[in-house]
JSON list of C-alpha atoms in Angstrom, two decimals:
[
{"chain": "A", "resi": 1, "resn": "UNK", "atom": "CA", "xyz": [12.58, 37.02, -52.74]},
{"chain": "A", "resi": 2, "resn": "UNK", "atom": "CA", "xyz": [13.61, 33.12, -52.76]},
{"chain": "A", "resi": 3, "resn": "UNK", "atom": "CA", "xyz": [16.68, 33.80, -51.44]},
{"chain": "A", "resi": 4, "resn": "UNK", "atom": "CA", "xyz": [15.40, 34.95, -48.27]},
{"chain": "A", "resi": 5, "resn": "UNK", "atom": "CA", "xyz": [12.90, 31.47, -47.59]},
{"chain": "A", "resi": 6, "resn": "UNK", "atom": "CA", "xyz": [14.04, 29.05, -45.18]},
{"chain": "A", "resi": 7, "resn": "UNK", "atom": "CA", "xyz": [12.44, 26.25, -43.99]},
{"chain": "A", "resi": 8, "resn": "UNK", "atom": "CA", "xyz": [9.79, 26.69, -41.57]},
{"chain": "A", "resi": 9, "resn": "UNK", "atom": "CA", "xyz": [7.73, 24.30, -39.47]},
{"chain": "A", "resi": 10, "resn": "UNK", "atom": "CA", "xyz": [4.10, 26.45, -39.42]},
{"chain": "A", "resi": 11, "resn": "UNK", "atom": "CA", "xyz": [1.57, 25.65, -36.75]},
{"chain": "A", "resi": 12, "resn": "UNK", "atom": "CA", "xyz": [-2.18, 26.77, -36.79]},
{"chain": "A", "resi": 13, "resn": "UNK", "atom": "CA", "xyz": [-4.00, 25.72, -33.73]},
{"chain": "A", "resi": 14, "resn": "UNK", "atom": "CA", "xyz": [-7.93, 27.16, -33.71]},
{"chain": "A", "resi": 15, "resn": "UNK", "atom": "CA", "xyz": [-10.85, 26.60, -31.42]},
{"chain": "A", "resi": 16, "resn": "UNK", "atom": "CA", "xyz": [-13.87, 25.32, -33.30]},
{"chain": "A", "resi": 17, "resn": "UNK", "atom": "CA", "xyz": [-16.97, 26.19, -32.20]},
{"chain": "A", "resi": 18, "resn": "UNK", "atom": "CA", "xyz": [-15.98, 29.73, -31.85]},
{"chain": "A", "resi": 19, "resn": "UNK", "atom": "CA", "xyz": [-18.71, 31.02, -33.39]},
{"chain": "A", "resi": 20, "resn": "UNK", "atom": "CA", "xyz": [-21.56, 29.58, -31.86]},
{"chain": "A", "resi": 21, "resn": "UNK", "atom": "CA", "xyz": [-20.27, 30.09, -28.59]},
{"chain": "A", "resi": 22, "resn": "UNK", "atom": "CA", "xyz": [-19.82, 33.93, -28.79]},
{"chain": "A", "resi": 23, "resn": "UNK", "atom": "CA", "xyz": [-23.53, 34.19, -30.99]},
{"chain": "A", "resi": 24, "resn": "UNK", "atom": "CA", "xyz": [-24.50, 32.12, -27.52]},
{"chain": "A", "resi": 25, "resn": "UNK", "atom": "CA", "xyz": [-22.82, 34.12, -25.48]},
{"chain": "A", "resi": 26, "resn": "UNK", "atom": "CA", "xyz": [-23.93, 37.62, -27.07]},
{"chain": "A", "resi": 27, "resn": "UNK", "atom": "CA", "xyz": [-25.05, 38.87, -23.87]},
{"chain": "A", "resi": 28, "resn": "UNK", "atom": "CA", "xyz": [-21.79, 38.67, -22.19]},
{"chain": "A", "resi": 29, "resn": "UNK", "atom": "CA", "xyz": [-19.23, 38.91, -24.92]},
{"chain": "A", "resi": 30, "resn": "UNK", "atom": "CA", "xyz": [-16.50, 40.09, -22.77]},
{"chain": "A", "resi": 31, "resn": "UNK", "atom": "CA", "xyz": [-16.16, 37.09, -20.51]},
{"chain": "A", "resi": 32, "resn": "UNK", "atom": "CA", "xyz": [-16.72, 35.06, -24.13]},
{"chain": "A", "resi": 33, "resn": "UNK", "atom": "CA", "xyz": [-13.48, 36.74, -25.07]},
{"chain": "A", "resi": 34, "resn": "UNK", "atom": "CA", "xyz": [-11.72, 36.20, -22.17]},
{"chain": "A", "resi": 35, "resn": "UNK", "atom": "CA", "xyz": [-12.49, 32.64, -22.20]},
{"chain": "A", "resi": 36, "resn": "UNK", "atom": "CA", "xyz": [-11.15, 31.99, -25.65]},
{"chain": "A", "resi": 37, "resn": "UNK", "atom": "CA", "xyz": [-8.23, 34.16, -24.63]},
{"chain": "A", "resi": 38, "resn": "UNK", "atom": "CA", "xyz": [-7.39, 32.05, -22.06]},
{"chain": "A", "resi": 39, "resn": "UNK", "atom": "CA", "xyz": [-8.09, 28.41, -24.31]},
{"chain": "A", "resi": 40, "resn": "UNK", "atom": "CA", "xyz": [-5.57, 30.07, -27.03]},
{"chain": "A", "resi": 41, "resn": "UNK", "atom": "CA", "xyz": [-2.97, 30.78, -23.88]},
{"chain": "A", "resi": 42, "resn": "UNK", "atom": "CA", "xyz": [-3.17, 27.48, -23.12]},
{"chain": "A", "resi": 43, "resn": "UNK", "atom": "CA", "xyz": [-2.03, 26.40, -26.27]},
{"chain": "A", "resi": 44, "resn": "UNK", "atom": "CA", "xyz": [0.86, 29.00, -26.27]},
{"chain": "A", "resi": 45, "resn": "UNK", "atom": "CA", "xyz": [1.85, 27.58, -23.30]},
{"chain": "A", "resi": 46, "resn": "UNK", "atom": "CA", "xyz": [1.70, 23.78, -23.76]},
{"chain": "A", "resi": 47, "resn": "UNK", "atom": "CA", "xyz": [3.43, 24.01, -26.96]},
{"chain": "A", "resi": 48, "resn": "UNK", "atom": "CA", "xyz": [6.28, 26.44, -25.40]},
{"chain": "A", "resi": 49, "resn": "UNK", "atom": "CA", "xyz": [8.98, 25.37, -27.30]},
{"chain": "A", "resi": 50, "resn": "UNK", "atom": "CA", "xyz": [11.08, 27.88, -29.50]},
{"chain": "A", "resi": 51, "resn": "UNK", "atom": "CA", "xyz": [8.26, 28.85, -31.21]},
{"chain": "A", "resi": 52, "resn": "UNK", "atom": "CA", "xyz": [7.75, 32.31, -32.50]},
{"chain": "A", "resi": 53, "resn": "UNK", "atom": "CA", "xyz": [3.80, 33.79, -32.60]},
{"chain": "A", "resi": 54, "resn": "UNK", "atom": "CA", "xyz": [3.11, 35.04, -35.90]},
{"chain": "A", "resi": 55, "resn": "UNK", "atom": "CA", "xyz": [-0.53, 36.12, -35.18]},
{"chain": "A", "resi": 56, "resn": "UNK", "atom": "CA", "xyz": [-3.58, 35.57, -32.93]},
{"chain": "A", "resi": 57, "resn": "UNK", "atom": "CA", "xyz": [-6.47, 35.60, -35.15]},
{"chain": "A", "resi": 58, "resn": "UNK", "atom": "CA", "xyz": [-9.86, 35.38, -32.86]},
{"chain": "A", "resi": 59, "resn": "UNK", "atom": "CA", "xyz": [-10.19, 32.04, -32.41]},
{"chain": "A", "resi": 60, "resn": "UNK", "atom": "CA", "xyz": [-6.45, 30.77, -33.88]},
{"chain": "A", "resi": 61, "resn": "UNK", "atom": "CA", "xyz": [-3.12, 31.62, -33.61]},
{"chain": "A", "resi": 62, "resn": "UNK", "atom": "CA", "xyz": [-0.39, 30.65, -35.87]},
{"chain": "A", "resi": 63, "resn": "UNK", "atom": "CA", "xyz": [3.26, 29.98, -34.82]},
{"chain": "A", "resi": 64, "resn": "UNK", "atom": "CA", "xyz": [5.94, 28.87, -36.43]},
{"chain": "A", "resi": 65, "resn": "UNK", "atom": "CA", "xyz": [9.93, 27.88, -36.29]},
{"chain": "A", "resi": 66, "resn": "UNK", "atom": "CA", "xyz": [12.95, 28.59, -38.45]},
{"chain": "A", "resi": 67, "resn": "UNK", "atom": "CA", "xyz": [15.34, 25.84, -39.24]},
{"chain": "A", "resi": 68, "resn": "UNK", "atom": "CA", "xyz": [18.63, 25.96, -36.82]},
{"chain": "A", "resi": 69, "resn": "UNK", "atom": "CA", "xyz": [20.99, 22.92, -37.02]},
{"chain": "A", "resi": 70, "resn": "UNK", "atom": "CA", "xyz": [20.21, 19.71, -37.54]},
{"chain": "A", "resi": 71, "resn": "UNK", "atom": "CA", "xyz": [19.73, 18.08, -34.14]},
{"chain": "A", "resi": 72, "resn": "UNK", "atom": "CA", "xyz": [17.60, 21.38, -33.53]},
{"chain": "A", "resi": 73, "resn": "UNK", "atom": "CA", "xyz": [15.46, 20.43, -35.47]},
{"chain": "A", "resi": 74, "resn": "UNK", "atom": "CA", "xyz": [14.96, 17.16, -34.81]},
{"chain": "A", "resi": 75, "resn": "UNK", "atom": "CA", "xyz": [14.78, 17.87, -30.70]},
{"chain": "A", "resi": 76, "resn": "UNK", "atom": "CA", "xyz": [11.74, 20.46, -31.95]},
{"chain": "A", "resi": 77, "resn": "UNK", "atom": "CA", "xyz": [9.45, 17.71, -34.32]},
{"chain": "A", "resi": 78, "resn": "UNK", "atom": "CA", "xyz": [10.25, 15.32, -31.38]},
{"chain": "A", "resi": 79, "resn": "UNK", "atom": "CA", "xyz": [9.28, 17.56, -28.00]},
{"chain": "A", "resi": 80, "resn": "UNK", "atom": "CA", "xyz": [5.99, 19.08, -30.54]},
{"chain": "A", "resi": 81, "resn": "UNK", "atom": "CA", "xyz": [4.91, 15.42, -31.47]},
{"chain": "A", "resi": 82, "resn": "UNK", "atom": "CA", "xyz": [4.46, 14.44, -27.80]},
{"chain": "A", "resi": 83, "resn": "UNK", "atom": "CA", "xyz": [2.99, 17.75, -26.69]},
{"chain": "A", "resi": 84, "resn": "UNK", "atom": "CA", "xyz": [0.90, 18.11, -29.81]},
{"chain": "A", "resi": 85, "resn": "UNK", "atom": "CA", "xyz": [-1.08, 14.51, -29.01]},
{"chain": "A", "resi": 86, "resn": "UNK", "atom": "CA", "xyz": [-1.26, 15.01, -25.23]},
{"chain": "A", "resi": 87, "resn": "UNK", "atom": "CA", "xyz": [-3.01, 18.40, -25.29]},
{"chain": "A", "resi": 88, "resn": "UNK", "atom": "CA", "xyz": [-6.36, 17.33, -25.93]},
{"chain": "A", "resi": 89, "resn": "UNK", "atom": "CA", "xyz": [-6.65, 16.12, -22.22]},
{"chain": "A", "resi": 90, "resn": "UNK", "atom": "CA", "xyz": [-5.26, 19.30, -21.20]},
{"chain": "A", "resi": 91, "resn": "UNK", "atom": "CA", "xyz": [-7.78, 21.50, -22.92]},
{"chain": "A", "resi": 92, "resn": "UNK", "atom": "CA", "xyz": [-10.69, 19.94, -21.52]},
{"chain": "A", "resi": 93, "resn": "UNK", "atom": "CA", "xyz": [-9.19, 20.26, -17.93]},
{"chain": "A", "resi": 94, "resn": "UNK", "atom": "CA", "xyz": [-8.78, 23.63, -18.76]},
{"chain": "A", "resi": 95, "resn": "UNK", "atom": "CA", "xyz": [-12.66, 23.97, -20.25]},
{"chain": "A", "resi": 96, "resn": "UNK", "atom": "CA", "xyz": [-13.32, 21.91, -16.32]},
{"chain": "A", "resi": 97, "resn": "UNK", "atom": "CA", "xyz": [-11.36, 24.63, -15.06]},
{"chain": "A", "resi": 98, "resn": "UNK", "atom": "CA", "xyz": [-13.56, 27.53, -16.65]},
{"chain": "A", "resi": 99, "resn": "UNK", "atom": "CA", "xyz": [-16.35, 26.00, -15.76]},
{"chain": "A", "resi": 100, "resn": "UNK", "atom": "CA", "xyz": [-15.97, 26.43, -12.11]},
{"chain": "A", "resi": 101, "resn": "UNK", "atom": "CA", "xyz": [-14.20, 30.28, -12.77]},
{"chain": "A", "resi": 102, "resn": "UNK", "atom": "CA", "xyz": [-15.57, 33.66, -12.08]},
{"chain": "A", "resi": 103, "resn": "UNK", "atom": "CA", "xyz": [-15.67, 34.18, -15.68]},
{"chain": "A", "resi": 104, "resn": "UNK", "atom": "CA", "xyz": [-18.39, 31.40, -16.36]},
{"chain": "A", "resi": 105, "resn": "UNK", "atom": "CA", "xyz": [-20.86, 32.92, -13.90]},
{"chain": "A", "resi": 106, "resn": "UNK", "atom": "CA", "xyz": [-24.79, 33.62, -15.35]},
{"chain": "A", "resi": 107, "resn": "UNK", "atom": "CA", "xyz": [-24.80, 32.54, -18.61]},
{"chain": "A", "resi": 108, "resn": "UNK", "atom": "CA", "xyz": [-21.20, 33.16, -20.27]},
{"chain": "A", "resi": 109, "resn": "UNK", "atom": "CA", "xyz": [-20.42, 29.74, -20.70]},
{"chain": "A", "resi": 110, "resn": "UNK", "atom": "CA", "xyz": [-23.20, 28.39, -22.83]},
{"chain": "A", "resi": 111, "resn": "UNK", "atom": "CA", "xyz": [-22.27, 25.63, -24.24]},
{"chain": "A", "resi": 112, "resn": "UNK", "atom": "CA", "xyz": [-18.85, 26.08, -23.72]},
{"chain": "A", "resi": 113, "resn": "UNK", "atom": "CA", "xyz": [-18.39, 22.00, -23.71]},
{"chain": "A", "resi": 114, "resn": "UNK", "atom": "CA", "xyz": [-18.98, 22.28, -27.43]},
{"chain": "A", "resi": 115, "resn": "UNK", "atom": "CA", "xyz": [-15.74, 23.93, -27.74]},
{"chain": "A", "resi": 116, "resn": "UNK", "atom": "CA", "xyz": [-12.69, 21.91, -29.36]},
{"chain": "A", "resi": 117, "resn": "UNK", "atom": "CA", "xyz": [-9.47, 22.79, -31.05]},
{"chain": "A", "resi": 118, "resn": "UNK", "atom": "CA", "xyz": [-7.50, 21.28, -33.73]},
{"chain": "A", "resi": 119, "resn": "UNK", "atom": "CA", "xyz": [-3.97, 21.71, -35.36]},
{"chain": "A", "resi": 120, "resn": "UNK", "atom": "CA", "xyz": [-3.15, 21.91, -38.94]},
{"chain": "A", "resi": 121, "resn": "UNK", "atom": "CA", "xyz": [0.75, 21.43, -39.05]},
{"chain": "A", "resi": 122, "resn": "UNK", "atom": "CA", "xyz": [2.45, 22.20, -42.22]},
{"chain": "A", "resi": 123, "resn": "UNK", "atom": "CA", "xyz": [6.57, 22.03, -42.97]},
{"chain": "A", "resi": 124, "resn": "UNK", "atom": "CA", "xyz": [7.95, 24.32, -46.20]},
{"chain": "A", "resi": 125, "resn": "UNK", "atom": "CA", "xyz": [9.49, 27.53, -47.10]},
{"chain": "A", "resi": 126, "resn": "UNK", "atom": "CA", "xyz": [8.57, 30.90, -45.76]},
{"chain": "A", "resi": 127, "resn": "UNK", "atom": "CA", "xyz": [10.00, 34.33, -45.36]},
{"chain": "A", "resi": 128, "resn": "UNK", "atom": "CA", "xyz": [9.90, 37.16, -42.64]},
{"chain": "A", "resi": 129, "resn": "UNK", "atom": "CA", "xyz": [9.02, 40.29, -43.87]},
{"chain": "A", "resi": 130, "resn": "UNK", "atom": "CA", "xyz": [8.28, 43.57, -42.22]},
{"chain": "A", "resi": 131, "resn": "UNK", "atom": "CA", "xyz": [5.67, 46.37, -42.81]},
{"chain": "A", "resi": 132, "resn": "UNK", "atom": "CA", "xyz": [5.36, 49.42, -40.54]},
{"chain": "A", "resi": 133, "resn": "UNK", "atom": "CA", "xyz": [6.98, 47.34, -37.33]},
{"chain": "A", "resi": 134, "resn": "UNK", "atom": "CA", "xyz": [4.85, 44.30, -37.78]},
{"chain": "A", "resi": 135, "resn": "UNK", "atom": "CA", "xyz": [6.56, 41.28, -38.74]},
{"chain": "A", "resi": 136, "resn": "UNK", "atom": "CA", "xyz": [4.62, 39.03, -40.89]},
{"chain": "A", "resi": 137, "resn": "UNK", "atom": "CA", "xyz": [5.22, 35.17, -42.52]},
{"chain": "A", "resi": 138, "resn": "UNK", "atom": "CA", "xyz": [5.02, 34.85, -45.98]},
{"chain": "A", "resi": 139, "resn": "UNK", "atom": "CA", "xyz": [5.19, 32.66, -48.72]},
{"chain": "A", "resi": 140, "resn": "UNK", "atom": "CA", "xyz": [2.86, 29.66, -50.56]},
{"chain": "A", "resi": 141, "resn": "UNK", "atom": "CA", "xyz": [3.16, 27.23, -47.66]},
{"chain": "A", "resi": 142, "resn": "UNK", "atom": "CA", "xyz": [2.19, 29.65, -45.83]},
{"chain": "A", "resi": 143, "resn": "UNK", "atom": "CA", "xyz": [-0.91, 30.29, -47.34]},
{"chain": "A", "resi": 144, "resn": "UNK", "atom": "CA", "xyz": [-1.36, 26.45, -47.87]},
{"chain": "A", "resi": 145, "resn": "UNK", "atom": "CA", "xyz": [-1.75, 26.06, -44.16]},
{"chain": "A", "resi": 146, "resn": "UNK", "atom": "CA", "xyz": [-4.26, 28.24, -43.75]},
{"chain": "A", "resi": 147, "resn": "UNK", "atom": "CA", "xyz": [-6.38, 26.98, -46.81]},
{"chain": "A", "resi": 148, "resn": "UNK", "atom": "CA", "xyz": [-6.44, 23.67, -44.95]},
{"chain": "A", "resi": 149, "resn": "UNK", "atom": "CA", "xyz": [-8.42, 25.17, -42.27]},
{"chain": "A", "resi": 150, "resn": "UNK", "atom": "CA", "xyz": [-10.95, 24.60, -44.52]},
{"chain": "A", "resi": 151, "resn": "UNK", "atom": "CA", "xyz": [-11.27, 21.14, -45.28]},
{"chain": "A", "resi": 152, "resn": "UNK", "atom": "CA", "xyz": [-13.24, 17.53, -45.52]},
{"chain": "A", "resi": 153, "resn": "UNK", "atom": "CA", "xyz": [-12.75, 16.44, -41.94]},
{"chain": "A", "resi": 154, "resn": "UNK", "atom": "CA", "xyz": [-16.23, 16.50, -40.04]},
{"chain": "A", "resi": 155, "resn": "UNK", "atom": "CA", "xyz": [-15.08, 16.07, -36.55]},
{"chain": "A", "resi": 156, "resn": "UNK", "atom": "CA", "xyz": [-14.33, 19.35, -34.50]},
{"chain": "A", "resi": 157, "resn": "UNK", "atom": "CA", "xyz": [-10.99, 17.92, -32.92]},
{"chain": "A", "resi": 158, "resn": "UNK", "atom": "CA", "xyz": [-7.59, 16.56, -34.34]},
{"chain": "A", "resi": 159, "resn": "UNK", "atom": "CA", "xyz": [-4.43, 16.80, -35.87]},
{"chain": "A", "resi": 160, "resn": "UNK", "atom": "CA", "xyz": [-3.96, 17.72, -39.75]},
{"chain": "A", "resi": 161, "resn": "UNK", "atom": "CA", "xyz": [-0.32, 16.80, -40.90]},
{"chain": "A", "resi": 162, "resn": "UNK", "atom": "CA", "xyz": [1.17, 17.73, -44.43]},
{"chain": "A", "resi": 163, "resn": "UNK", "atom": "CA", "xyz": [2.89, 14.81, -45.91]},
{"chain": "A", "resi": 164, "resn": "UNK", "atom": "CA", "xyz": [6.37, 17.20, -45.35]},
{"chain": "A", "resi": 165, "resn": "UNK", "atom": "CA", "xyz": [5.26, 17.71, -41.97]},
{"chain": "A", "resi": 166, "resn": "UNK", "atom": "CA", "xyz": [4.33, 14.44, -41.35]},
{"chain": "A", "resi": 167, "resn": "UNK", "atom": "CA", "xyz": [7.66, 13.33, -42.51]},
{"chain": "A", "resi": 168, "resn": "UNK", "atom": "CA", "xyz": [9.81, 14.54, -39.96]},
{"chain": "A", "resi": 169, "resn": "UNK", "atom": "CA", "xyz": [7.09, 14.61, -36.82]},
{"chain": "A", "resi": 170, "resn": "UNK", "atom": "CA", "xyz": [8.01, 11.80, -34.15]},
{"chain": "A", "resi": 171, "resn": "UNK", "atom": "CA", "xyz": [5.67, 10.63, -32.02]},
{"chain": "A", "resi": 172, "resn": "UNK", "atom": "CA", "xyz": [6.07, 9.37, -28.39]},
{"chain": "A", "resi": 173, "resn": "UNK", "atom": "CA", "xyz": [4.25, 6.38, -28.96]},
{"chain": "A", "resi": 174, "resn": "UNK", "atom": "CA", "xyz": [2.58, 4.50, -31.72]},
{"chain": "A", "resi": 175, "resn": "UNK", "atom": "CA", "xyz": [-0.37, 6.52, -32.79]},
{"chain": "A", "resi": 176, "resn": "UNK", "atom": "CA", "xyz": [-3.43, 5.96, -35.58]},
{"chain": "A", "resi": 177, "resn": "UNK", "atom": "CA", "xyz": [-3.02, 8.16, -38.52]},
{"chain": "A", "resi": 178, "resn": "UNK", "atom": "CA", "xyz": [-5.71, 8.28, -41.08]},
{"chain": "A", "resi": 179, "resn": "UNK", "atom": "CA", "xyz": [-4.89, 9.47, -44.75]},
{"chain": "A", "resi": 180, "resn": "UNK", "atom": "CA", "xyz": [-6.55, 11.84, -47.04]},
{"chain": "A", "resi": 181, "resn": "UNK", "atom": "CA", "xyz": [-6.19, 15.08, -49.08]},
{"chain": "A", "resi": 182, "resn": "UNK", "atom": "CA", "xyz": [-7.68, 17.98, -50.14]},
{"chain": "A", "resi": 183, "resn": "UNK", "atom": "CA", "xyz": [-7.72, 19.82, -53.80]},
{"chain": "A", "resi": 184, "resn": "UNK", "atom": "CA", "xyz": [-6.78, 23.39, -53.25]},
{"chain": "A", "resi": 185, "resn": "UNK", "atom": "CA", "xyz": [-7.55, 26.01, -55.70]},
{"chain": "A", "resi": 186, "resn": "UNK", "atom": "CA", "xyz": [-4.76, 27.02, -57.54]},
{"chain": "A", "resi": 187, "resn": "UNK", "atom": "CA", "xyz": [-2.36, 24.82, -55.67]},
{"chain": "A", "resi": 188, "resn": "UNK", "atom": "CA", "xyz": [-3.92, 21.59, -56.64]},
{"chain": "A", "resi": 189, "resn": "UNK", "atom": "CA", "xyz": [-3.68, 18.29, -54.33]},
{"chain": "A", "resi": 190, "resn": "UNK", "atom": "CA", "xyz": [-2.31, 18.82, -50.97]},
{"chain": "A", "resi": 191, "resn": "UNK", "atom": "CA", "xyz": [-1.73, 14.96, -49.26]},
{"chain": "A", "resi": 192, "resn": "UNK", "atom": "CA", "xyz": [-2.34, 14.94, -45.26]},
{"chain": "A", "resi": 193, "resn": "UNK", "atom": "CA", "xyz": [-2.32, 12.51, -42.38]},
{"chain": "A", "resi": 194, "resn": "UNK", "atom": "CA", "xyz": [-4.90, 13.23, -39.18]},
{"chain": "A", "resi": 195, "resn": "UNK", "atom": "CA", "xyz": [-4.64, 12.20, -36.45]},
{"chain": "A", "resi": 196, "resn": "UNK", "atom": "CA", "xyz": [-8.18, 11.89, -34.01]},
{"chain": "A", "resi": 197, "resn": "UNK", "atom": "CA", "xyz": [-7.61, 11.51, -30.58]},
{"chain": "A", "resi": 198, "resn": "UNK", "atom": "CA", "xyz": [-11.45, 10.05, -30.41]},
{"chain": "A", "resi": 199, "resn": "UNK", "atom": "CA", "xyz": [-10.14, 7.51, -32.37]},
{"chain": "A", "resi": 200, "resn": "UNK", "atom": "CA", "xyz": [-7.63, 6.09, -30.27]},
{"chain": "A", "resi": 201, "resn": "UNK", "atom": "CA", "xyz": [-7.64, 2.56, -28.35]},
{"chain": "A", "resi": 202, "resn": "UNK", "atom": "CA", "xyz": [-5.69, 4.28, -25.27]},
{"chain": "A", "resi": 203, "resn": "UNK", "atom": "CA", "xyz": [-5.50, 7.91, -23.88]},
{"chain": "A", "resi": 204, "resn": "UNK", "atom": "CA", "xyz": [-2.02, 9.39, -25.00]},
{"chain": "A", "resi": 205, "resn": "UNK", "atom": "CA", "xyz": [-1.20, 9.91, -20.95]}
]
């Protein structure tokens, strides 16, 4: 099985506050889906890239990128490092955007302003493996990105980088990363940077 792990850049993006919003929203849980739908769409889309989607999970969806050739690679941390800390301004235009939509008429977008999303954005080994036609990512650093999900941070919106990940992100500008970590069970202490777009002196754009 190690044969077949490359390196992988794996990218979680979820919307917190998911779950008070649809309890919220019980009464119209359709347009509640749509809604989130169309947050997680705009994160497909902003990213763009060559990203490939491993899942949508409710409120997340993972993606993730194989290792080409060098300058590849380094095009890929450099394009998602500028997209990655200008998105925050997109999503709430797009929440602005929902707002005023069809889909938020009567009471389908309660408190849809306490919606966020955050990244966690992890670089290791992983493998591609198939069962029954659906092509799933495997491997520990895969499963060390999601643990993350569940972490320390309090605040609803920012950017979790893995020291490997971290490594070989670049930045369009000088940012404010804070440092921390997290003990994970069975795969012990897992170093990260964060970065909070709250806690910035300037807007990235």
């Amino acid at each position: 099985m190690t044969d077949n792990l490359k390196k992988s850049l794996l990218i979680l993006a979820d919307i917190s506050g998911y779950t008070n919003f649809m309890l919220a929203n019980s009464r119209s849980l359709s347009r509640s889906n749509k809604i989130i739908s169309e947050l997680l769409l705009t994160v497909i889309r902003h990213i763009g890239l060559n990203l490939t989607i491993s899942k949508i999970e409710g409120d997340a969806v993972f993606l993730y990128a194989m290792r080409g050739s060098e300058e590849e690679w380094k095009e890929l941390h450099e394009r998602l490092g500028e997209k990655l800390v200008s998105f925050f301004n997109i999503f709430r235009q797009k929440i602005d955007e929902l707002k005023n939509s069809v889909l938020c008429e009567g009471d389908a977008c309660e408190i849809i302003d306490s919606l966020a999303v955050k990244f966690i954005i992890h670089s290791g080994l992983s493998e591609e493996v198939e069962i029954e036609g659906f092509r799933e990512l495997a491997g520990i650093d895969v499963i060390i990105l999601h643990r993350l999900l569940k972490n320390s941070i309090n605040e609803k919106e920012y950017i979790l980088l893995t020291e490997t990940a971290c490594a070989e992100m670049s930045f369009p500008q000088i940012i404010c990363l804070d440092r921390s970590s997290e003990t994970v069970a069975g795969l012990g202490k897992i170093n990260y940077f964060v970065y909070h777009p709250s806690h910035q002196k300037q807007p990235p754009y």
